[in-house]
Amino acid sequence: MKRALITGITGQDGAYLAQFLLEHQYQVYGTHRATSAVPGWRLQALGVAQDIAFVSLDLLDFENIVQVIRQVEPDEIYHLAAQSFVAKSFEQPLYITDVDAMGVTRILEAIRTINPTIRFFQASTAEMFGEVQISPQSENTPFLPRNPYGTAKLYGHWITSNFRDTLNIHASSGILYNHESPLRGEEFVTRKITKSLTQIKYGLQTTLELGNLEAQRDWGYAKDYVEAMWKMLQSETADNYILATGKTRSVKEFVEMVAQVLEIQISWQGQAENTVGIDAKTGQTIVTVNPNFYRPTETTVLVGDASKAQSKLNWQPKTSFEELVTLMTLADIEKVMQFRVNA
Ligand code: NDP
Ligand code: GDP
């Protein structure tokens, strides 16, 4: 049985990856911060919590990382733990640098010291491209990060490449474009929309406040993306790969698609921050814009070219935008129904 150590197992990707690895007969160890409760709602929702061995790990503490890797003796480490919310990264640039940049170096250095044959996956991000003018982006596109999150992740990305190229560690980096699911945190725009519009539909909320409705993202399904992470570590040689769908949609289009699933007919009025979304049937304003949700800087349109992953890993996303939005909305409808039963 292979042994995998997943950092950030309580997050969205950690939960899907744990499920995937268990299905592939791995022994799964998951790290959590001492302050965060395990197993947490995501692993419970997937019904896999009881099959995971939890270990407490602090990404700021090198000695602790060494001790955990010695104890677990993993064959593969999937490094997913990070402060991953871009908007918050402007408030905590020092902390995010320590966690998202130096945290990667600490794990790689521990691997080099303890057992250099351990295979390593780093969760990099499309935010590293930032202000880029080239579209779609590939593994060779230059990086121009626009926020502390993207900047810290870029360091993590480069140090992963350095350990691979100069120290011969099997270290791969996935340049991940946005990927969503019913397990996505509610602070991210997709889950915020599916949850809020569902609550509005069932009379539990009146309006949904959003920021930039014209912002576009290359949105995929998290479950598809964790499979690619695994494929990278099964590959004979380590490398960097873009993981993306190659298509972008705006926040407004996301709202419209959710409304369609919920059978709400939405009509837009006004411009920019005065835009409102009205339920055509009831005449009620259900979407408004609140500039507090605008970003100090917005990345240009990021869209990824995943053809390298397709040719070398035989990976491509299986879930369409419409399927993704539908499955997320249906999951939020089920939550409302459950809430009603329990109320
Ligand atoms: P989540 O935010 O859902 O999960 C992040 C995980 O990191 C949680 O388990 C959290 O644990 C842990 N964590 C947060 N801060 C710290 C810290 N200071 N020290 C240790 N652990 C911490 O992220 P996702 O699952 O969505 O993403 C997984 C990885 O992929 C992340 O590295 C993210 O940056 C990257 N990524 C994700 C994208 C996406 O669209 N989802 C796109 C591009 C990259 P706790 O329970 O303690 O809070
Ligand atoms: P990100 O790509 O990791 O920053 O993922 P988010 O889901 O947080 O944001 C995606 C895009 O949606 C960004 O361009 C935001 O500016 C935009 N957006 C618009 N309204 C909101 C909102 O209310 N919350 C969030 N989180 N993002 C919003």
PDB file of N, CA and C and ligand atoms in Angstrom, residues 84-87 125 127 147 149 177-178 180 184-193 208-217 219 250-252 288-290 292-295 297-299 302, ligand 2:
ATOM      1  N   SER A  84      -5.499  30.556   0.856  1.00  0.00           N
ATOM      2  CA  SER A  84      -5.808  30.508  -0.574  1.00  0.00           C
ATOM      3  C   SER A  84      -6.788  31.575  -1.041  1.00  0.00           C
ATOM      4  N   PHE A  85      -7.188  32.482  -0.159  1.00  0.00           N
ATOM      5  CA  PHE A  85      -8.197  33.477  -0.543  1.00  0.00           C
ATOM      6  C   PHE A  85      -7.497  34.773  -0.945  1.00  0.00           C
ATOM      7  N   VAL A  86      -7.537  35.083  -2.247  1.00  0.00           N
ATOM      8  CA  VAL A  86      -6.795  36.228  -2.789  1.00  0.00           C
ATOM      9  C   VAL A  86      -7.149  37.523  -2.059  1.00  0.00           C
ATOM     10  N   ALA A  87      -8.447  37.769  -1.878  1.00  0.00           N
ATOM     11  CA  ALA A  87      -8.884  39.041  -1.297  1.00  0.00           C
ATOM     12  C   ALA A  87      -8.234  39.268   0.070  1.00  0.00           C
ATOM     13  N   THR A 125      -0.710  28.371  -8.828  1.00  0.00           N
ATOM     14  CA  THR A 125      -1.967  29.023  -9.213  1.00  0.00           C
ATOM     15  C   THR A 125      -1.832  29.898 -10.462  1.00  0.00           C
ATOM     16  N   GLU A 127      -2.966  32.684 -10.627  1.00  0.00           N
ATOM     17  CA  GLU A 127      -2.729  34.049 -10.141  1.00  0.00           C
ATOM     18  C   GLU A 127      -1.271  34.466 -10.320  1.00  0.00           C
ATOM     19  N   ASN A 147      -0.930  40.248  -6.873  1.00  0.00           N
ATOM     20  CA  ASN A 147      -1.364  40.310  -5.477  1.00  0.00           C
ATOM     21  C   ASN A 147      -0.411  39.455  -4.630  1.00  0.00           C
ATOM     22  N   TYR A 149      -0.853  36.954  -2.757  1.00  0.00           N
ATOM     23  CA  TYR A 149      -1.076  35.505  -2.901  1.00  0.00           C
ATOM     24  C   TYR A 149      -0.315  34.968  -4.108  1.00  0.00           C
ATOM     25  N   TYR A 177      -5.934  26.598 -12.414  1.00  0.00           N
ATOM     26  CA  TYR A 177      -6.923  27.647 -12.621  1.00  0.00           C
ATOM     27  C   TYR A 177      -8.087  27.356 -11.665  1.00  0.00           C
ATOM     28  N   ASN A 178      -8.977  28.345 -11.502  1.00  0.00           N
ATOM     29  CA  ASN A 178     -10.035  28.197 -10.494  1.00  0.00           C
ATOM     30  C   ASN A 178     -10.806  26.887 -10.675  1.00  0.00           C
ATOM     31  N   GLU A 180     -13.877  24.554  -8.677  1.00  0.00           N
ATOM     32  CA  GLU A 180     -14.976  24.758  -7.737  1.00  0.00           C
ATOM     33  C   GLU A 180     -15.685  23.439  -7.476  1.00  0.00           C
ATOM     34  N   ARG A 184     -16.555  23.958  -2.095  1.00  0.00           N
ATOM     35  CA  ARG A 184     -15.828  25.226  -2.162  1.00  0.00           C
ATOM     36  C   ARG A 184     -16.243  26.117  -0.985  1.00  0.00           C
ATOM     37  N   GLY A 185     -15.290  26.854  -0.421  1.00  0.00           N
ATOM     38  CA  GLY A 185     -15.595  27.767   0.684  1.00  0.00           C
ATOM     39  C   GLY A 185     -16.573  28.849   0.243  1.00  0.00           C
ATOM     40  N   GLU A 186     -17.417  29.279   1.175  1.00  0.00           N
ATOM     41  CA  GLU A 186     -18.470  30.239   0.817  1.00  0.00           C
ATOM     42  C   GLU A 186     -17.944  31.645   0.572  1.00  0.00           C
ATOM     43  N   GLU A 187     -16.665  31.899   0.884  1.00  0.00           N
ATOM     44  CA  GLU A 187     -16.102  33.212   0.607  1.00  0.00           C
ATOM     45  C   GLU A 187     -15.760  33.370  -0.870  1.00  0.00           C
ATOM     46  N   PHE A 188     -15.663  32.262  -1.600  1.00  0.00           N
ATOM     47  CA  PHE A 188     -15.376  32.322  -3.040  1.00  0.00           C
ATOM     48  C   PHE A 188     -16.675  32.585  -3.792  1.00  0.00           C
ATOM     49  N   VAL A 189     -16.538  33.284  -4.927  1.00  0.00           N
ATOM     50  CA  VAL A 189     -17.736  33.826  -5.564  1.00  0.00           C
ATOM     51  C   VAL A 189     -18.711  32.753  -6.045  1.00  0.00           C
ATOM     52  N   THR A 190     -18.203  31.616  -6.523  1.00  0.00           N
ATOM     53  CA  THR A 190     -19.110  30.595  -7.074  1.00  0.00           C
ATOM     54  C   THR A 190     -20.042  30.031  -6.004  1.00  0.00           C
ATOM     55  N   ARG A 191     -19.439  29.625  -4.885  1.00  0.00           N
ATOM     56  CA  ARG A 191     -20.255  29.049  -3.799  1.00  0.00           C
ATOM     57  C   ARG A 191     -21.168  30.112  -3.193  1.00  0.00           C
ATOM     58  N   LYS A 192     -20.650  31.349  -3.142  1.00  0.00           N
ATOM     59  CA  LYS A 192     -21.466  32.442  -2.613  1.00  0.00           C
ATOM     60  C   LYS A 192     -22.735  32.587  -3.460  1.00  0.00           C
ATOM     61  N   ILE A 193     -22.565  32.479  -4.780  1.00  0.00           N
ATOM     62  CA  ILE A 193     -23.713  32.633  -5.682  1.00  0.00           C
ATOM     63  C   ILE A 193     -24.663  31.438  -5.577  1.00  0.00           C
ATOM     64  N   LEU A 208     -28.453  39.134  -2.901  1.00  0.00           N
ATOM     65  CA  LEU A 208     -27.065  38.665  -3.019  1.00  0.00           C
ATOM     66  C   LEU A 208     -26.232  39.869  -3.422  1.00  0.00           C
ATOM     67  N   GLU A 209     -25.224  40.209  -2.601  1.00  0.00           N
ATOM     68  CA  GLU A 209     -24.343  41.344  -2.910  1.00  0.00           C
ATOM     69  C   GLU A 209     -23.059  40.820  -3.499  1.00  0.00           C
ATOM     70  N   LEU A 210     -22.693  41.314  -4.670  1.00  0.00           N
ATOM     71  CA  LEU A 210     -21.460  40.873  -5.318  1.00  0.00           C
ATOM     72  C   LEU A 210     -20.564  42.054  -5.623  1.00  0.00           C
ATOM     73  N   GLY A 211     -19.320  41.743  -6.029  1.00  0.00           N
ATOM     74  CA  GLY A 211     -18.386  42.780  -6.466  1.00  0.00           C
ATOM     75  C   GLY A 211     -18.436  42.919  -7.976  1.00  0.00           C
ATOM     76  N   ASN A 212     -17.291  42.731  -8.604  1.00  0.00           N
ATOM     77  CA  ASN A 212     -17.149  42.936 -10.050  1.00  0.00           C
ATOM     78  C   ASN A 212     -17.858  41.824 -10.849  1.00  0.00           C
ATOM     79  N   LEU A 213     -18.982  42.185 -11.460  1.00  0.00           N
ATOM     80  CA  LEU A 213     -19.770  41.186 -12.200  1.00  0.00           C
ATOM     81  C   LEU A 213     -19.138  40.821 -13.534  1.00  0.00           C
ATOM     82  N   GLU A 214     -18.259  41.686 -14.017  1.00  0.00           N
ATOM     83  CA  GLU A 214     -17.645  41.435 -15.329  1.00  0.00           C
ATOM     84  C   GLU A 214     -16.366  40.602 -15.212  1.00  0.00           C
ATOM     85  N   ALA A 215     -15.880  40.378 -13.996  1.00  0.00           N
ATOM     86  CA  ALA A 215     -14.651  39.568 -13.822  1.00  0.00           C
ATOM     87  C   ALA A 215     -14.872  38.197 -14.441  1.00  0.00           C
ATOM     88  N   GLN A 216     -13.847  37.703 -15.110  1.00  0.00           N
ATOM     89  CA  GLN A 216     -13.971  36.399 -15.760  1.00  0.00           C
ATOM     90  C   GLN A 216     -12.984  35.412 -15.161  1.00  0.00           C
ATOM     91  N   ARG A 217     -13.388  34.175 -15.129  1.00  0.00           N
ATOM     92  CA  ARG A 217     -12.510  33.112 -14.653  1.00  0.00           C
ATOM     93  C   ARG A 217     -12.642  31.874 -15.537  1.00  0.00           C
ATOM     94  N   TRP A 219     -13.229  28.442 -15.011  1.00  0.00           N
ATOM     95  CA  TRP A 219     -13.729  27.633 -13.886  1.00  0.00           C
ATOM     96  C   TRP A 219     -13.862  26.155 -14.243  1.00  0.00           C
ATOM     97  N   SER A 250     -17.968  34.978 -17.191  1.00  0.00           N
ATOM     98  CA  SER A 250     -17.977  36.090 -16.236  1.00  0.00           C
ATOM     99  C   SER A 250     -18.784  35.713 -14.996  1.00  0.00           C
ATOM    100  N   VAL A 251     -18.592  36.499 -13.950  1.00  0.00           N
ATOM    101  CA  VAL A 251     -19.379  36.303 -12.720  1.00  0.00           C
ATOM    102  C   VAL A 251     -20.865  36.429 -13.068  1.00  0.00           C
ATOM    103  N   LYS A 252     -21.185  37.392 -13.932  1.00  0.00           N
ATOM    104  CA  LYS A 252     -22.583  37.596 -14.350  1.00  0.00           C
ATOM    105  C   LYS A 252     -23.134  36.331 -15.030  1.00  0.00           C
ATOM    106  N   THR A 288     -27.365  42.735  -6.135  1.00  0.00           N
ATOM    107  CA  THR A 288     -26.874  44.118  -6.160  1.00  0.00           C
ATOM    108  C   THR A 288     -25.346  44.081  -6.171  1.00  0.00           C
ATOM    109  N   VAL A 289     -24.760  45.246  -6.490  1.00  0.00           N
ATOM    110  CA  VAL A 289     -23.294  45.326  -6.485  1.00  0.00           C
ATOM    111  C   VAL A 289     -22.844  46.142  -5.280  1.00  0.00           C
ATOM    112  N   ASN A 290     -21.873  45.600  -4.563  1.00  0.00           N
ATOM    113  CA  ASN A 290     -21.289  46.329  -3.437  1.00  0.00           C
ATOM    114  C   ASN A 290     -19.796  46.485  -3.715  1.00  0.00           C
ATOM    115  N   ASN A 292     -17.432  47.205  -2.032  1.00  0.00           N
ATOM    116  CA  ASN A 292     -16.542  46.651  -1.002  1.00  0.00           C
ATOM    117  C   ASN A 292     -15.970  45.305  -1.426  1.00  0.00           C
ATOM    118  N   PHE A 293     -16.656  44.641  -2.353  1.00  0.00           N
ATOM    119  CA  PHE A 293     -16.161  43.345  -2.819  1.00  0.00           C
ATOM    120  C   PHE A 293     -15.235  43.471  -4.026  1.00  0.00           C
ATOM    121  N   TYR A 294     -15.008  44.733  -4.496  1.00  0.00           N
ATOM    122  CA  TYR A 294     -14.034  44.910  -5.582  1.00  0.00           C
ATOM    123  C   TYR A 294     -12.642  44.605  -5.050  1.00  0.00           C
ATOM    124  N   ARG A 295     -11.761  44.139  -5.919  1.00  0.00           N
ATOM    125  CA  ARG A 295     -10.361  43.890  -5.552  1.00  0.00           C
ATOM    126  C   ARG A 295      -9.541  45.159  -5.764  1.00  0.00           C
ATOM    127  N   THR A 297      -6.648  45.272  -6.942  1.00  0.00           N
ATOM    128  CA  THR A 297      -6.191  45.054  -8.321  1.00  0.00           C
ATOM    129  C   THR A 297      -6.873  43.783  -8.801  1.00  0.00           C
ATOM    130  N   GLU A 298      -7.237  43.788 -10.050  1.00  0.00           N
ATOM    131  CA  GLU A 298      -7.905  42.613 -10.632  1.00  0.00           C
ATOM    132  C   GLU A 298      -6.939  42.036 -11.659  1.00  0.00           C
ATOM    133  N   THR A 299      -6.821  40.723 -11.695  1.00  0.00           N
ATOM    134  CA  THR A 299      -5.967  40.125 -12.732  1.00  0.00           C
ATOM    135  C   THR A 299      -6.644  40.318 -14.087  1.00  0.00           C
ATOM    136  N   LEU A 302      -7.636  35.472 -17.170  1.00  0.00           N
ATOM    137  CA  LEU A 302      -6.751  34.314 -17.136  1.00  0.00           C
ATOM    138  C   LEU A 302      -7.466  33.116 -17.724  1.00  0.00           C
TER     139      LEU A 302
HETATM  140  P1  GDP B   2     -10.130  34.002  -6.950  1.00  0.00           P
HETATM  141  O1  GDP B   2     -10.038  33.923  -8.424  1.00  0.00           O
HETATM  142  O2  GDP B   2      -9.259  33.004  -6.260  1.00  0.00           O
HETATM  143  O3  GDP B   2      -9.933  35.368  -6.435  1.00  0.00           O
HETATM  144  O4  GDP B   2     -11.612  33.498  -6.618  1.00  0.00           O
HETATM  145  P2  GDP B   2     -12.903  34.278  -6.086  1.00  0.00           P
HETATM  146  O5  GDP B   2     -14.019  33.322  -6.220  1.00  0.00           O
HETATM  147  O6  GDP B   2     -12.679  34.860  -4.728  1.00  0.00           O
HETATM  148  O7  GDP B   2     -13.081  35.491  -7.111  1.00  0.00           O
HETATM  149  C1  GDP B   2     -13.273  35.282  -8.478  1.00  0.00           C
HETATM  150  C2  GDP B   2     -13.639  36.592  -9.148  1.00  0.00           C
HETATM  151  O8  GDP B   2     -14.946  36.970  -8.742  1.00  0.00           O
HETATM  152  C3  GDP B   2     -12.721  37.768  -8.773  1.00  0.00           C
HETATM  153  O9  GDP B   2     -12.387  38.449  -9.956  1.00  0.00           O
HETATM  154  C4  GDP B   2     -13.595  38.679  -7.916  1.00  0.00           C
HETATM  155  O10 GDP B   2     -13.296  40.059  -8.093  1.00  0.00           O
HETATM  156  C5  GDP B   2     -14.963  38.350  -8.479  1.00  0.00           C
HETATM  157  N1  GDP B   2     -16.060  38.637  -7.546  1.00  0.00           N
HETATM  158  C6  GDP B   2     -17.150  39.382  -7.810  1.00  0.00           C
HETATM  159  N2  GDP B   2     -17.924  39.445  -6.738  1.00  0.00           N
HETATM  160  C7  GDP B   2     -17.329  38.729  -5.757  1.00  0.00           C
HETATM  161  C8  GDP B   2     -17.696  38.429  -4.420  1.00  0.00           C
HETATM  162  O11 GDP B   2     -18.713  38.855  -3.900  1.00  0.00           O
HETATM  163  N3  GDP B   2     -16.833  37.619  -3.721  1.00  0.00           N
HETATM  164  C9  GDP B   2     -15.691  37.117  -4.288  1.00  0.00           C
HETATM  165  N4  GDP B   2     -14.904  36.306  -3.569  1.00  0.00           N
HETATM  166  N5  GDP B   2     -15.318  37.404  -5.550  1.00  0.00           N
HETATM  167  C10 GDP B   2     -16.137  38.205  -6.274  1.00  0.00           C
END
